[in-house]
Short mmCIF file of C-alpha atoms in Angstrom, two decimals:
data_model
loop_
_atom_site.label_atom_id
_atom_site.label_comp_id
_atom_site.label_asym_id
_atom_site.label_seq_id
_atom_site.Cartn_x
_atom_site.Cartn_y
_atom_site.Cartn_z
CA UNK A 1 0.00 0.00 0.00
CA UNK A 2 2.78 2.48 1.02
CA UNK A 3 4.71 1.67 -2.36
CA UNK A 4 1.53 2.02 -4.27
CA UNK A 5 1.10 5.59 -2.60
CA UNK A 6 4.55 6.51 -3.20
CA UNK A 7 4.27 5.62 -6.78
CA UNK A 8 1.07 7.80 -7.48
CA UNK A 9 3.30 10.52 -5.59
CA UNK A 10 5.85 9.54 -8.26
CA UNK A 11 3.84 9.88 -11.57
CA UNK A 12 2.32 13.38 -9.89
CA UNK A 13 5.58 14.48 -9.68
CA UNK A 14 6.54 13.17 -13.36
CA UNK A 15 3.26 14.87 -14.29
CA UNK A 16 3.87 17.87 -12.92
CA UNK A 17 7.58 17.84 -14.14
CA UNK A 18 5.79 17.62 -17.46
CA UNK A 19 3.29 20.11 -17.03
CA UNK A 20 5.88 23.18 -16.54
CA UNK A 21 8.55 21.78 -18.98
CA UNK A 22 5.78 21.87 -21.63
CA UNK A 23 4.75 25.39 -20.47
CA UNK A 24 8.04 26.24 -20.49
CA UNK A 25 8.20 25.19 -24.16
CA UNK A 26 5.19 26.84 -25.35
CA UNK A 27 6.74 30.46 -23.94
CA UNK A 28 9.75 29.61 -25.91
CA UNK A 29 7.65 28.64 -29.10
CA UNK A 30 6.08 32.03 -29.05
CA UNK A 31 9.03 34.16 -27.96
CA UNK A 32 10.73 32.69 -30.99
CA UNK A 33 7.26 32.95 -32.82
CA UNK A 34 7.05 36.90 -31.90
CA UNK A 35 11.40 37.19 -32.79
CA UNK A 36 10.46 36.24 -36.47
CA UNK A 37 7.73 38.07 -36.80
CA UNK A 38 9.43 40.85 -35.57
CA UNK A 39 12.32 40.40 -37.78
CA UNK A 40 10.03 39.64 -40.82
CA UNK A 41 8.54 43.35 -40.29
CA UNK A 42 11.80 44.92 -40.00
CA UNK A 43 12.73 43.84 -42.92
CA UNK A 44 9.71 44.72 -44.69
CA UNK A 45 10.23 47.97 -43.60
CA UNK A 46 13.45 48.61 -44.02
CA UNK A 47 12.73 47.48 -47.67
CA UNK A 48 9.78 49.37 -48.20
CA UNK A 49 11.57 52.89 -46.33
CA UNK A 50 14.92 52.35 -48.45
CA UNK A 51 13.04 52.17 -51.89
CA UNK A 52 12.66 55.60 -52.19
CA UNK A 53 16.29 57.26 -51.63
CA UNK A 54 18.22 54.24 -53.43
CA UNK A 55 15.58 54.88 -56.33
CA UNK A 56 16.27 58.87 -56.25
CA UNK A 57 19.99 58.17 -55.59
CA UNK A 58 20.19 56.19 -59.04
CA UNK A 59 18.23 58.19 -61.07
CA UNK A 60 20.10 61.75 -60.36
CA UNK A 61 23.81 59.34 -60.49
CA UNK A 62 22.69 58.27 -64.42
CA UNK A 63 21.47 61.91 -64.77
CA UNK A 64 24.57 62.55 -63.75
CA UNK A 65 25.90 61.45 -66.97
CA UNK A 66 24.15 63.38 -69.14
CA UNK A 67 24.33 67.05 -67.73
CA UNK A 68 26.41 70.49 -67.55
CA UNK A 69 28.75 70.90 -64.63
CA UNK A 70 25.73 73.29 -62.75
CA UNK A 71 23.56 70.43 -63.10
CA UNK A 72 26.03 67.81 -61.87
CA UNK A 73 26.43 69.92 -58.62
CA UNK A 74 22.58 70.26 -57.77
CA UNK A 75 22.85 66.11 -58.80
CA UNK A 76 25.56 65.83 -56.24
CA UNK A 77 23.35 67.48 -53.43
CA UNK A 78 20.41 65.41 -53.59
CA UNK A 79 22.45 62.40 -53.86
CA UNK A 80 24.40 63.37 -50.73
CA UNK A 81 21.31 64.45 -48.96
CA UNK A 82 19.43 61.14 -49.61
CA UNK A 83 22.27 59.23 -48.29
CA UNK A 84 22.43 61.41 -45.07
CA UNK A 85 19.28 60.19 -45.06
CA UNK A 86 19.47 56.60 -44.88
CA UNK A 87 22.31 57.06 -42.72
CA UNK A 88 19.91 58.51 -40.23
CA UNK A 89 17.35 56.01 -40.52
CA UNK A 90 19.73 53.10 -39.92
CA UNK A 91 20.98 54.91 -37.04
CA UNK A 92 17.91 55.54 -35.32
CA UNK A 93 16.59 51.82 -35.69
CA UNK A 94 19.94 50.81 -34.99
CA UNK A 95 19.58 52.58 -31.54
CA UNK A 96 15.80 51.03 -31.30
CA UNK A 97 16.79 48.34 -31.57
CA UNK A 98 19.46 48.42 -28.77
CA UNK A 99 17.15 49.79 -26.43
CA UNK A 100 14.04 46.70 -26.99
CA UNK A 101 17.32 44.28 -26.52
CA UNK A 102 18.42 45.74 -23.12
CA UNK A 103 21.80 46.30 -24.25
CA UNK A 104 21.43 50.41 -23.65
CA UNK A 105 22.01 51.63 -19.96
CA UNK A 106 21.60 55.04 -18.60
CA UNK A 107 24.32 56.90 -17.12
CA UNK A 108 22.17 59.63 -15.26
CA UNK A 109 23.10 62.57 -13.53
CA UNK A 110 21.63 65.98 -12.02
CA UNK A 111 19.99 68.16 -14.51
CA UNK A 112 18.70 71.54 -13.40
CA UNK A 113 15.59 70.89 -15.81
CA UNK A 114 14.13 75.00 -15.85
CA UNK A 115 17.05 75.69 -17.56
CA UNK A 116 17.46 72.52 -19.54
CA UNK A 117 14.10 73.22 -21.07
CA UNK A 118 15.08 76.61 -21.51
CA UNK A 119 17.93 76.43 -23.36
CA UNK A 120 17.25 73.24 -25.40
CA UNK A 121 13.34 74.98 -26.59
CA UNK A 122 15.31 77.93 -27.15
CA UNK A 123 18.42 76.03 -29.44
CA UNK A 124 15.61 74.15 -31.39
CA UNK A 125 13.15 77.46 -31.89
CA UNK A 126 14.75 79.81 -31.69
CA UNK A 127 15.94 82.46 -34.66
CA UNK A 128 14.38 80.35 -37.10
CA UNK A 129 15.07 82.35 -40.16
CA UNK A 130 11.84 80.48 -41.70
CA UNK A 131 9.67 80.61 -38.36
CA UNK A 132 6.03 80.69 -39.53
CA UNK A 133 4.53 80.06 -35.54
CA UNK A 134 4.53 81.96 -32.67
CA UNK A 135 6.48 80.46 -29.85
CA UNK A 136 5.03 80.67 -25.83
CA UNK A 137 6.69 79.55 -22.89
CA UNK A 138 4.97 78.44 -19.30
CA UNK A 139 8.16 78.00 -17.20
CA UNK A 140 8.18 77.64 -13.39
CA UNK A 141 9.53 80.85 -11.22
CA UNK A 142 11.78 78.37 -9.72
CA UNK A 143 14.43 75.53 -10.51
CA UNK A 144 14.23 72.27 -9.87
CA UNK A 145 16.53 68.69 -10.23
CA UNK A 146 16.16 66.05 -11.58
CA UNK A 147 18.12 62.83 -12.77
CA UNK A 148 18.43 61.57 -16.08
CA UNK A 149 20.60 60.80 -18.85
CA UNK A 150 21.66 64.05 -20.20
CA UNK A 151 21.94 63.09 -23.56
CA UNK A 152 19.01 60.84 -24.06
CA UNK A 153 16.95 63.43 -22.33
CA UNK A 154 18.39 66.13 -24.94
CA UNK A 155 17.25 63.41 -27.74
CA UNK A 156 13.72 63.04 -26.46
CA UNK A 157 13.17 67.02 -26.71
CA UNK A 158 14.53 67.35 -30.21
CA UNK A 159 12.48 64.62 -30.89
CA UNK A 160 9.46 66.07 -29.62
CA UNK A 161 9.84 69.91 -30.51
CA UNK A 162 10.73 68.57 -33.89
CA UNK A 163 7.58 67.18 -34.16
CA UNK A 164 5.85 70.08 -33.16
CA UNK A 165 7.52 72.24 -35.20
CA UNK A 166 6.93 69.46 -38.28
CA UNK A 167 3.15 70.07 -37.36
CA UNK A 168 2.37 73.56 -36.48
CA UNK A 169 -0.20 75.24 -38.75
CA UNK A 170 1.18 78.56 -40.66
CA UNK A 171 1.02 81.21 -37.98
CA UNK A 172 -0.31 78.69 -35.68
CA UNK A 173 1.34 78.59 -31.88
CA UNK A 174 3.85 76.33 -30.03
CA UNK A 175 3.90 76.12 -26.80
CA UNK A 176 6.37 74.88 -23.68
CA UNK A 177 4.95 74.31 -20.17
CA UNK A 178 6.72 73.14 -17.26
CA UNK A 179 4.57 72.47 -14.22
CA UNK A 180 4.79 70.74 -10.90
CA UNK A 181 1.80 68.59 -10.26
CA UNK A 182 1.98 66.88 -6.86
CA UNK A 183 5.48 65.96 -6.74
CA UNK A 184 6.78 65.62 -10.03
CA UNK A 185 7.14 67.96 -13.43
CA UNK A 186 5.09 67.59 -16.10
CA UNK A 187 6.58 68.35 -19.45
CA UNK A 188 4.33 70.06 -22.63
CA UNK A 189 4.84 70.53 -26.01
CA UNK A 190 1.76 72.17 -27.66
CA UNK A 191 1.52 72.71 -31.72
CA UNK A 192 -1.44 74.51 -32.57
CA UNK A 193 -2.58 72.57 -35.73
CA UNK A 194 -4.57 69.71 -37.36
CA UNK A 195 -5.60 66.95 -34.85
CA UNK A 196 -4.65 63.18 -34.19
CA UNK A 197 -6.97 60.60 -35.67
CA UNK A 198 -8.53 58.30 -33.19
CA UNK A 199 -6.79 55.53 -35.42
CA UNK A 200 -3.98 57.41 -35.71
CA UNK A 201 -3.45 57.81 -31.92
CA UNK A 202 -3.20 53.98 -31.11
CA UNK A 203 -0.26 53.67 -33.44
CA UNK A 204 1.46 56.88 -32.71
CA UNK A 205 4.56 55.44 -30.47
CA UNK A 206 5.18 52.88 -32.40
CA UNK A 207 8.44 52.19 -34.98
CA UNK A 208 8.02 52.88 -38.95
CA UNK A 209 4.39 54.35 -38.15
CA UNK A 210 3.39 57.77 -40.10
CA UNK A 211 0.16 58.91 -40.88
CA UNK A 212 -1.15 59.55 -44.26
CA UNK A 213 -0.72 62.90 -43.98
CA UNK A 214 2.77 62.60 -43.18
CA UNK A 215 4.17 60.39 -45.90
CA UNK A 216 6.57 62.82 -47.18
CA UNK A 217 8.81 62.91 -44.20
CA UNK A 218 10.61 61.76 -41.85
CA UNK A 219 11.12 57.49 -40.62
CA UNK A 220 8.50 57.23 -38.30
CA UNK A 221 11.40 56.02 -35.64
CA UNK A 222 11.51 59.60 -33.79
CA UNK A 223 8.46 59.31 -31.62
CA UNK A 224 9.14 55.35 -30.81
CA UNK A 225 12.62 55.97 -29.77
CA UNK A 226 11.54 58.94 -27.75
CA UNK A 227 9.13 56.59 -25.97
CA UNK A 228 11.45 53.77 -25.66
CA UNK A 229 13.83 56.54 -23.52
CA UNK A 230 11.10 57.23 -21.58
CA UNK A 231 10.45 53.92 -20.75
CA UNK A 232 13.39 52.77 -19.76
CA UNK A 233 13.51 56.07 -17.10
CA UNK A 234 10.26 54.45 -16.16
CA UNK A 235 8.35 57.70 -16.45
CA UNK A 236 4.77 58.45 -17.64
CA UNK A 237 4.15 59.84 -21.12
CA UNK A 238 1.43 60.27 -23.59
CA UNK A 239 -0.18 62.60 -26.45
CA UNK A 240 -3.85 64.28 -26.37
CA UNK A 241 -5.97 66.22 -28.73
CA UNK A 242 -6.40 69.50 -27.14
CA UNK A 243 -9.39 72.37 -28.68
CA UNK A 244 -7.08 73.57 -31.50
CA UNK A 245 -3.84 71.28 -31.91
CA UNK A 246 -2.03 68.43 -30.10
CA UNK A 247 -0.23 67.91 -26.56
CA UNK A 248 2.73 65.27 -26.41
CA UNK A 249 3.57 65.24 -22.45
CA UNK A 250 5.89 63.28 -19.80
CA UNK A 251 6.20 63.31 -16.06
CA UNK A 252 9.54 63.51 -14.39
CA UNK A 253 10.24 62.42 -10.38
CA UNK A 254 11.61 65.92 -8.56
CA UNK A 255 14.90 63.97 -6.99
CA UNK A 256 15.89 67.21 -5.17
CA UNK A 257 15.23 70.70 -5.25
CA UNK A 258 17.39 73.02 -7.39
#
């Protein structure tokens, strides 16, 4: 009787046993499921995105052939400017890419942020000899710290100023805002301008992804890597249609005061 008990104990175990090394194998199966579908998209994207510079890049190089030395100059330019291009792209998703592996790590440090908003709003919109918007600022009275990674902090503002600058309406309004709301800052970047589609707005963060609208420019990385930075500082973010444009907005923990 006791060996009969002990081997029921036995095959529960063995059960058991097989129970979580089959789980275990079905996690696997779809992480490896998800890697090649993930892979498969990348490359369908990088194909479809690189079409359109390697197609201008050959057709001005066998214009190239054919024209006056004025001509061969303004050929030269585009053909430069479409590899800068490319060079960006690959960049970016190069440093996407990093970032979804784990391989990127923060080195933060203290950033006075009143003036880091301040001076990087001010670099990006500044004496814009082809400003079309007006430009409004809602800065605190006082400083205030923070930690983060200097430079990815500096890329997630360009990104998102760009962006607003990209979308502005002519004579339209960006605006900054820098408030405190109950213990940490919340960051604002306003554009005055046409608003985000409800479809639109569910794909907004994510890699490759531009509207119709917005077809003519651009990789659609900017805004994903800006909220893959965010991420891994673990702080709150989002975008909302507002009356007459569009909000993109993080939070930021106050480590210390300034």
């Amino acid at each position: 009787r006791r060996q009969r008990q002990m081997c029921i104990r036995d095959r529960e175990r063995t059960n058991a046993q097989l129970e979580q090394a089959n789980s275990r194998l079905e996690v696997d199966v779809l992480q490896e499921k998800r890697r090649l579908e993930e892979r498969k998209e990348l490359a369908d994207n990088l194909s479809h995105e690189m079409k359109t510079p390697l197609g201008i890049i050959r057709a001005y190089a066998e214009g190239l052939q054919d024209t006056g030395e004025e001509e061969k100059w303004r050929y030269a330019q585009v053909i430069i400017g479409e590899t800068e291009r490319m060079n960006r792209m690959l960049t970016a998703l190069l440093e996407l890419s990093a970032m979804e592996a784990g391989a990127v790590r923060l080195a933060p440090e203290r950033i006075r942020f009143v003036e880091f908003t301040e001076t990087e709003a001010g670099r990006l919109l500044m004496d814009l000899p082809d400003r079309d918007f007006l430009l409004e600022y809602e800065l605190p009275d006082r400083e205030y710290g923070i930690y983060a990674d200097r430079a990815k902090l500096e890329q997630v503002l360009d990104n998102l100023i760009g962006n607003a600058k990209k979308h502005v309406a002519g004579g339209g309004t960006i605006r900054v805002t820098l408030t405190q709301e109950e213990g940490r800052l919340r960051f604002g970047i306003y554009n005055q301008g046409e608003r985000i589609g409800e479809e639109e707005m569910s794909h907004i963060w994510d890699k490759f992804y531009r509207a119709e609208k917005d077809r003519t420019g651009g990789n659609g990385l900017g805004l994903a890597i800006t909220a893959g930075i965010l991420r891994m500082h673990g702080w709150e973010y989002g975008v909302r249609n507002m009356e007459q444009g569009v909000e993109f907005f993080f939070y930021l923990p106050i480590e210390e005061d300034a």
